[in-house]
XYZ file of C-alpha atoms in Angstrom:
557
model
C 0.000 0.000 0.000
C 2.535 2.580 1.075
C 5.627 3.799 -0.683
C 6.684 5.793 2.391
C 6.045 5.392 6.085
C 4.258 8.236 7.819
C 4.437 8.081 11.582
C 1.283 8.913 13.410
C 0.470 10.413 16.739
C -1.883 9.078 19.370
C -2.760 9.695 22.966
C 0.480 9.341 24.884
C -0.193 10.814 28.299
C -3.544 11.193 30.011
C -4.796 14.590 28.913
C -1.825 15.125 26.561
C -1.153 14.591 22.879
C 1.992 14.552 20.819
C 2.875 14.978 17.176
C 5.152 12.273 15.819
C 8.343 12.656 13.847
C 11.821 11.207 13.933
C 14.699 13.437 14.903
C 18.375 13.309 15.684
C 18.155 15.897 18.449
C 19.336 14.799 21.858
C 17.064 16.841 24.121
C 15.565 14.060 26.238
C 14.333 16.148 29.134
C 11.044 14.295 29.348
C 12.309 10.897 28.260
C 11.048 8.251 30.691
C 14.329 6.363 30.511
C 16.408 9.481 31.149
C 14.947 10.014 34.618
C 16.038 8.582 37.912
C 14.275 5.332 38.716
C 12.195 6.951 41.425
C 11.044 9.607 38.936
C 10.248 7.356 35.970
C 6.606 6.766 35.116
C 6.025 3.063 34.376
C 2.891 3.864 32.408
C 4.822 6.246 30.189
C 7.538 3.641 29.743
C 4.956 1.068 28.651
C 3.428 3.565 26.231
C 6.866 4.096 24.734
C 7.363 0.364 24.265
C 3.956 -0.072 22.652
C 4.406 2.889 20.316
C 7.878 1.756 19.279
C 6.490 -1.645 18.429
C 3.434 -0.217 16.656
C 5.541 2.178 14.556
C 7.726 -0.742 13.421
C 4.843 -2.759 12.012
C 4.085 -0.648 8.900
C 7.731 -0.875 7.841
C 7.771 -4.658 8.059
C 4.358 -5.007 6.434
C 4.967 -2.534 3.628
C 8.356 -3.871 2.604
C 6.987 -7.428 2.637
C 4.005 -6.309 0.556
C 6.261 -4.523 -1.939
C 8.260 -7.679 -2.549
C 5.287 -10.042 -2.797
C 3.154 -7.845 -5.095
C 0.468 -7.259 -2.490
C 1.565 -3.646 -2.826
C 3.248 -1.915 -5.755
C 7.051 -1.690 -5.733
C 8.718 1.278 -7.405
C 12.076 0.689 -9.066
C 13.595 -1.899 -11.363
C 16.553 -3.057 -9.275
C 16.023 -4.793 -5.934
C 19.362 -3.825 -4.454
C 18.851 -0.128 -5.179
C 15.246 -0.262 -3.996
C 16.158 -1.455 -0.499
C 19.263 0.383 0.742
C 20.822 0.078 4.180
C 18.593 2.860 5.487
C 15.436 0.730 5.005
C 15.410 -0.660 8.551
C 17.213 2.156 10.399
C 14.077 3.274 12.220
C 12.997 -0.255 13.093
C 16.409 -1.015 14.576
C 16.629 2.129 16.671
C 13.110 1.784 18.027
C 13.738 -1.843 18.941
C 16.886 -1.192 20.918
C 17.295 2.439 21.874
C 15.229 5.332 20.642
C 13.462 6.959 17.759
C 12.522 10.358 19.076
C 9.139 12.095 19.103
C 8.265 15.700 19.870
C 5.942 16.605 22.737
C 5.593 20.317 22.337
C 9.141 21.712 22.384
C 10.561 18.659 24.139
C 11.560 15.269 22.809
C 10.523 11.875 24.120
C 12.593 8.883 23.071
C 10.838 5.732 22.021
C 12.490 2.374 22.400
C 11.545 -1.160 23.359
C 14.609 -2.651 25.042
C 15.833 0.486 26.831
C 12.446 1.165 28.365
C 11.833 -2.501 29.148
C 15.062 -2.622 31.139
C 14.056 0.483 33.061
C 10.626 -1.018 33.745
C 12.209 -4.187 35.087
C 14.390 -2.200 37.455
C 11.470 -0.105 38.696
C 9.442 -3.264 39.258
C 12.285 -4.850 41.205
C 12.763 -1.773 43.404
C 9.091 -0.888 43.953
C 6.456 -2.199 46.316
C 3.974 -1.824 43.462
C 3.539 -4.833 41.185
C 4.316 -3.869 37.599
C 4.113 -7.418 36.244
C 1.599 -6.326 33.602
C 3.951 -3.683 32.228
C 6.977 -5.955 32.157
C 5.034 -8.899 30.707
C 3.635 -6.840 27.844
C 7.067 -5.341 27.189
C 8.716 -8.760 27.044
C 6.077 -10.110 24.668
C 6.518 -7.193 22.268
C 10.313 -7.330 22.493
C 10.229 -11.065 21.700
C 8.178 -10.480 18.554
C 10.411 -7.562 17.554
C 13.458 -9.828 17.739
C 11.776 -12.527 15.646
C 10.849 -9.939 13.028
C 14.419 -8.611 12.861
C 15.702 -12.124 12.234
C 13.064 -12.687 9.556
C 14.134 -9.528 7.736
C 17.929 -9.402 8.220
C 18.789 -12.928 9.402
C 20.402 -11.779 12.656
C 19.762 -9.503 15.622
C 21.531 -8.207 18.698
C 20.527 -10.004 21.876
C 23.277 -11.362 24.102
C 25.211 -8.077 24.022
C 22.259 -5.728 23.507
C 21.229 -3.146 26.088
C 24.566 -3.144 27.911
C 26.516 -0.219 26.446
C 28.969 -0.026 29.356
C 30.286 -3.523 28.654
C 29.355 -3.856 24.985
C 29.371 -0.420 23.304
C 29.511 -2.151 19.906
C 27.349 -5.271 20.284
C 27.857 -8.163 17.921
C 24.897 -9.838 16.264
C 23.648 -13.261 17.301
C 22.715 -15.805 14.666
C 19.050 -16.104 13.827
C 18.399 -19.456 15.466
C 19.871 -18.272 18.771
C 17.710 -15.158 18.682
C 14.591 -17.221 17.988
C 15.436 -19.391 21.005
C 15.956 -16.285 23.146
C 12.672 -14.794 21.942
C 10.797 -17.958 22.882
C 12.385 -17.693 26.317
C 11.135 -14.115 26.630
C 7.637 -15.299 25.739
C 7.798 -17.838 28.561
C 8.817 -15.085 30.972
C 6.034 -12.835 29.697
C 3.437 -15.553 30.145
C 4.620 -16.163 33.701
C 4.057 -12.487 34.489
C 0.666 -12.188 32.797
C -0.982 -15.538 33.483
C -2.348 -14.508 36.875
C -4.025 -11.384 35.457
C -1.940 -8.766 37.299
C -3.304 -5.282 37.925
C -2.622 -2.802 35.153
C -1.808 -0.021 37.654
C -3.470 2.497 35.333
C -1.495 1.490 32.242
C -2.851 2.509 28.849
C -2.919 -0.796 26.955
C -3.118 0.260 23.296
C -3.877 -3.219 22.015
C -6.025 -5.224 24.440
C -7.344 -2.709 26.946
C -5.625 -4.340 29.918
C -6.962 -7.850 29.259
C -4.131 -10.153 30.370
C -5.923 -13.226 29.052
C -5.760 -11.814 25.533
C -2.075 -11.080 25.944
C -1.505 -14.714 26.906
C -3.387 -15.794 23.761
C -1.100 -13.526 21.766
C 1.976 -15.040 23.431
C 0.851 -18.503 22.389
C 0.132 -17.220 18.889
C 3.633 -15.763 18.659
C 4.910 -19.221 19.545
C 2.846 -20.602 16.675
C 4.408 -18.001 14.397
C 7.932 -19.004 15.383
C 7.211 -22.723 15.072
C 5.550 -22.209 11.687
C 8.566 -20.312 10.389
C 10.970 -23.004 11.541
C 8.776 -25.917 10.463
C 8.489 -27.307 13.995
C 5.259 -29.245 13.507
C 5.305 -30.970 16.897
C 5.677 -27.753 18.877
C 3.133 -26.009 16.653
C 0.585 -28.754 17.255
C 1.364 -28.685 20.968
C 0.244 -25.058 21.176
C -2.824 -25.815 19.066
C -3.819 -28.644 21.370
C -3.832 -26.210 24.292
C -6.497 -24.161 22.507
C -5.397 -20.825 23.959
C -4.336 -18.842 20.880
C -5.889 -16.280 18.538
C -8.657 -18.329 16.946
C -11.485 -15.788 17.031
C -11.516 -12.363 15.389
C -12.487 -10.872 18.742
C -8.885 -11.510 19.817
C -7.249 -10.054 16.691
C -3.963 -8.282 17.353
C -4.163 -4.906 15.618
C -3.403 -1.230 16.106
C -6.322 1.215 15.938
C -6.060 4.578 14.174
C -8.267 7.661 14.596
C -9.703 10.480 12.475
C -7.855 13.572 13.699
C -6.082 15.412 10.874
C -4.006 17.850 12.911
C -2.416 18.020 16.353
C -2.347 15.099 16.404
C -2.696 13.385 13.035
C -3.727 9.911 14.160
C -5.234 8.685 10.868
C -4.173 5.527 9.081
C -1.006 6.481 7.148
C -2.410 5.179 3.860
C -5.545 7.253 4.281
C -3.415 10.307 5.028
C -1.417 9.683 1.848
C -4.392 9.009 -0.443
C -7.205 11.242 0.836
C -5.651 14.639 0.258
C -6.703 17.854 -1.496
C -4.279 16.946 -4.295
C -5.593 13.409 -4.737
C -4.226 9.936 -4.134
C -0.514 9.556 -3.449
C -0.207 5.754 -3.550
C -0.353 3.297 -6.432
C -2.127 0.012 -5.851
C -0.793 -3.344 -7.047
C -1.999 -4.436 -10.474
C -1.361 -8.067 -9.542
C -3.626 -8.040 -6.502
C -6.387 -5.970 -8.098
C -6.473 -8.161 -11.193
C -6.467 -11.347 -9.126
C -9.385 -10.142 -7.032
C -11.276 -8.831 -10.069
C -10.861 -12.108 -11.976
C -11.958 -14.097 -8.916
C -14.889 -11.784 -8.173
C -13.474 -11.539 -4.669
C -16.089 -10.018 -2.309
C -13.374 -8.021 -0.534
C -12.377 -5.937 -3.563
C -14.841 -3.075 -2.938
C -13.505 -2.735 0.620
C -9.809 -2.856 -0.280
C -9.856 -0.372 -3.174
C -11.809 2.742 -4.091
C -11.996 3.488 -7.823
C -12.025 7.100 -8.945
C -12.726 6.036 -12.551
C -14.869 3.311 -14.096
C -12.313 2.360 -16.759
C -8.561 2.235 -17.289
C -6.550 3.475 -20.280
C -5.251 0.598 -22.371
C -7.721 -1.898 -20.905
C -11.293 -0.666 -21.401
C -10.550 2.960 -22.278
C -8.326 4.491 -24.990
C -4.605 4.568 -24.119
C -3.369 7.840 -22.669
C 0.189 9.065 -22.992
C -0.456 11.825 -20.469
C -1.986 9.849 -17.612
C -0.852 6.235 -18.191
C 2.116 6.238 -20.550
C 2.677 2.487 -20.392
C -0.766 1.947 -21.954
C 0.853 2.861 -25.297
C 3.872 0.599 -24.842
C 4.332 -2.873 -26.306
C 5.017 -5.123 -23.290
C 8.513 -6.614 -23.060
C 8.965 -10.185 -24.148
C 9.084 -11.683 -20.655
C 5.635 -10.196 -19.961
C 4.260 -11.384 -23.291
C 5.619 -14.902 -22.810
C 3.867 -15.283 -19.470
C 0.649 -13.562 -20.528
C 1.047 -11.029 -17.704
C -0.679 -7.664 -17.433
C 2.026 -5.097 -18.072
C 0.131 -1.889 -17.475
C -3.671 -1.773 -17.311
C -6.275 -3.621 -15.251
C -9.837 -2.895 -16.457
C -12.868 -1.452 -14.658
C -10.966 1.466 -13.165
C -8.571 -0.673 -11.127
C -5.871 1.759 -12.114
C -2.563 0.877 -10.486
C 0.952 -0.152 -11.420
C 2.828 -3.382 -12.026
C 5.840 -4.630 -10.095
C 8.946 -2.498 -10.627
C 7.327 0.223 -12.758
C 9.679 3.187 -12.376
C 7.847 5.753 -14.479
C 7.452 9.255 -13.150
C 4.215 10.544 -11.660
C 1.703 11.794 -14.237
C -1.407 13.892 -13.436
C -3.406 10.868 -12.335
C -3.985 11.609 -8.634
C -7.737 11.900 -9.166
C -7.813 8.949 -11.563
C -5.873 6.058 -10.013
C -7.438 3.606 -7.572
C -7.078 4.602 -3.927
C -7.081 2.663 -0.681
C -10.565 1.744 0.449
C -12.394 1.379 3.702
C -10.408 -1.720 4.778
C -8.028 -1.423 6.497
C -7.277 2.267 5.942
C -10.673 3.742 6.867
C -11.280 5.262 3.429
C -14.260 5.002 1.092
C -16.298 1.895 0.293
C -16.459 1.429 -3.496
C -20.141 1.779 -4.396
C -19.624 2.661 -8.082
C -19.878 6.358 -7.269
C -16.493 6.995 -8.929
C -15.965 10.212 -7.027
C -12.621 11.694 -6.110
C -10.759 11.273 -2.859
C -10.395 14.117 -0.395
C -9.915 15.054 3.229
C -12.189 13.378 5.751
C -14.065 11.167 3.312
C -15.262 7.657 4.069
C -14.118 6.493 7.470
C -11.862 9.493 7.918
C -8.814 7.274 8.380
C -10.107 5.351 11.408
C -8.681 2.086 10.125
C -6.368 -0.492 11.636
C -2.859 -1.854 11.267
C -3.502 -5.611 11.118
C -0.645 -7.466 12.813
C -1.871 -10.986 13.625
C -5.492 -11.817 12.825
C -7.419 -15.031 13.470
C -7.761 -15.469 9.703
C -3.961 -15.418 9.358
C -3.662 -18.151 11.976
C -6.037 -20.376 9.992
C -3.721 -20.088 6.998
C -0.743 -20.955 9.256
C -2.605 -24.047 10.376
C -3.219 -24.974 6.774
C 0.458 -24.490 5.981
C 1.368 -26.882 8.799
C -1.465 -29.364 8.167
C -0.739 -33.033 7.521
C -3.230 -33.458 4.665
C -4.808 -31.541 1.815
C -8.220 -32.225 3.330
C -7.176 -30.423 6.504
C -5.668 -27.581 4.471
C -8.953 -27.223 2.624
C -10.801 -26.780 5.905
C -8.371 -24.146 7.135
C -8.574 -22.342 3.791
C -12.343 -22.155 4.227
C -12.025 -20.979 7.839
C -9.465 -18.303 6.955
C -11.562 -16.909 4.117
C -14.716 -16.946 6.213
C -13.095 -14.949 9.012
C -11.298 -12.574 6.677
C -14.362 -11.656 4.624
C -16.554 -11.281 7.711
C -14.061 -8.909 9.315
C -13.515 -6.887 6.150
C -17.247 -6.437 5.626
C -17.695 -4.854 9.069
C -15.599 -1.909 7.878
C -18.361 -0.691 5.565
C -19.994 0.856 8.624
C -17.098 3.340 8.818
C -18.263 4.992 5.590
C -21.631 6.557 6.374
C -21.863 7.899 2.817
C -21.645 4.480 1.157
C -24.432 2.855 -0.800
C -24.073 -0.561 0.763
C -26.445 -2.145 -1.722
C -23.239 -2.749 -3.678
C -21.846 -4.854 -0.838
C -21.801 -8.579 -1.612
C -24.600 -10.409 0.175
C -24.294 -13.613 2.165
C -25.084 -15.747 -0.874
C -22.321 -14.121 -2.908
C -19.822 -14.603 -0.085
C -20.771 -18.258 0.330
C -20.535 -18.833 -3.416
C -17.074 -17.281 -3.483
C -15.724 -19.336 -0.597
C -17.293 -22.535 -1.931
C -15.821 -21.857 -5.366
C -12.302 -21.235 -4.080
C -12.356 -24.301 -1.846
C -13.737 -26.467 -4.651
C -11.018 -25.241 -7.004
C -8.383 -25.977 -4.366
C -9.760 -29.474 -3.774
C -9.813 -30.250 -7.493
C -6.359 -28.852 -8.257
C -3.054 -30.685 -8.064
C 0.604 -29.724 -7.810
C 1.504 -26.099 -8.419
C -2.085 -25.162 -9.228
C -3.195 -26.220 -5.743
C -0.305 -24.366 -4.106
C -1.003 -21.233 -6.124
C -4.669 -21.116 -5.100
C -3.750 -21.423 -1.429
C -0.982 -18.834 -1.607
C -3.046 -16.360 -3.642
C -5.838 -16.459 -1.089
C -3.403 -16.081 1.793
C -1.754 -13.088 0.171
C -5.138 -11.520 -0.552
C -6.122 -12.007 3.081
C -2.847 -10.367 4.194
C -3.624 -7.055 2.437
C -2.774 -4.279 4.886
C -0.773 -6.546 7.203
C 1.467 -8.414 4.795
C 4.536 -9.131 6.945
C 4.194 -12.920 6.787
C 3.807 -12.933 2.995
C 7.575 -12.362 2.776
C 8.206 -15.400 4.968
C 5.718 -17.591 3.109
C 7.148 -16.679 -0.280
C 10.715 -17.497 0.779
C 9.580 -20.747 2.391
C 7.403 -22.079 -0.418
C 8.096 -20.110 -3.609
C 4.348 -19.731 -4.120
C 2.394 -18.250 -5.696
C 4.239 -18.599 -9.001
C 1.548 -16.412 -10.579
C 3.079 -13.175 -9.283
C 3.825 -10.522 -11.868
C 7.481 -10.456 -12.882
C 9.489 -7.285 -12.506
C 9.335 -4.761 -15.296
C 13.071 -5.222 -15.602
C 14.041 -8.581 -17.103
C 17.011 -8.849 -14.725
C 16.153 -6.953 -11.500
C 18.860 -8.720 -9.537
C 18.439 -11.554 -7.045
C 15.235 -11.539 -5.037
C 16.025 -10.184 -1.545
C 16.247 -13.139 0.820
C 17.065 -10.641 3.582
C 17.618 -6.898 3.782
C 20.871 -5.084 4.364
C 21.945 -4.421 7.940
C 20.639 -1.095 9.263
C 23.172 1.395 7.951
C 23.126 3.673 11.007
C 24.131 0.735 13.197
C 26.865 -0.316 10.758
C 28.309 3.202 10.774
C 28.369 3.395 14.556
C 29.323 -0.197 15.350
C 32.926 -1.181 14.611
C 32.030 -4.868 14.890
C 29.666 -4.768 11.918
C 30.354 -4.734 8.207
C 27.663 -4.025 5.653
C 26.683 -6.758 3.225
C 27.240 -6.293 -0.474
C 24.090 -8.066 -1.658
C 20.627 -9.221 -0.570
C 21.200 -12.968 -0.907
C 21.879 -13.907 2.747
C 19.280 -16.475 3.786
C 17.511 -16.708 7.147
C 18.355 -19.866 9.066
C 14.898 -21.319 8.354
C 15.149 -20.593 4.605
C 16.465 -23.880 3.186
C 15.516 -23.281 -0.423
C 17.956 -22.909 -3.339
C 19.978 -19.709 -3.453
C 18.925 -16.667 -5.427
C 18.459 -15.944 -8.277
C 16.963 -19.339 -9.157
C 14.536 -19.173 -6.219
C 11.838 -18.012 -5.826
C 10.745 -18.553 -9.427
C 8.522 -15.454 -9.861
C 11.272 -12.862 -9.601
């Protein structure tokens, strides 16, 4: 969805708001981890941990979506598209700080630094801060797993101890996964008894420790799925205490305020502007959903036009230059859509590096799910400030529908996979359809009815059951990727693990370079850490990635 990350602001202190932006200033006068232990506010520290974690999620999701065609990727060369700066913010917020303004002061965000301070306060205080520390450990554990998934390594054994290790070395991915699972065990021990929140502002589960424990078990599932540990995965499933119902979905809620603070979904803020839409949608995903008659398409995308140049409207050099171009041979050979998807699903194909024409009020924009935009009711209006749901969308992180697809991935038989495919689609579509209520202006008669939804799910499952080999794998992967729209982090893992779907659009460039199996190390850390040396390519594989080396894998490059 996004080509840039826009950090948002939310309620940070009771009665106070802040406006978010990253800075290199060092004025930390109100930083919770720059105060003496007896002055630190544990609730503020927990807020900092939660915000750091929440701000990391769009980066992971968006970069994963770019690579797997769920979103549109600009640029023809993978290595140039993803420089060492890509994960700078994620790294700093995980370990130390990414600073935010509160008025004229600066508050530093950071997971590990603030977690350590929380632990010390808890140890020294008569007040029980088990809730704060347990939540912090759970989020830190997931942050470490995500770093390994994206760069193959992370700092753990020497992290957070600058006096002894001013230049921490990186631990290998398997060791970090093991450490993260240990942190989850510690977090569960702190949260299992339902400790008092002590007034903490829980931005995810409203202080419900039982839901945090379900998340902890679900994070275990995530780790076991990634590593192919079927026995441990099934052990968690047999306990039954994981995210299996959409009521327990792990997501971050956005608001509708445009200024001071701007707490809208970042994609809404980028697309619903006085100058029109600022994001291009993925031709691959829109065409897949259009061809399948997917009932989620009107919620995911809002069309500003009813037709697209080069597809069902005359080509236009001014607004869609590629509509006049003969597709390159590698697109022709595969029968891929090079430029134009019909019916106004006006986006871009993977790697298109053309400049920006005057199409801001023509291209398809983000819809009501998950960005809180407009529901597509064939009105074909233009986007603008405050329309639709006003940006009150969500950042999906781990949803019950995702877990069903994990269970299918780990299932012992195709019959079991078929059942999980049905369950995942049922939950996904039901959740997506609830978002129509955010757009009070929508004509919901265009929403698919129950019969249409049932027919769609039955049709997909029947096609999966009848298919064999790659065709079966492609159906499953396509539906998983479609379900992951807006929260696509695991698509990157799935694609590197399985190589499916093979139906993904190729890059515009015939030879875009090897598909990134991991990203470069965060450049800011490399510059400041004498023990690190930057990689020269993107071919390093995560310890759980046992597939052939790039560029031969994955096949749809």
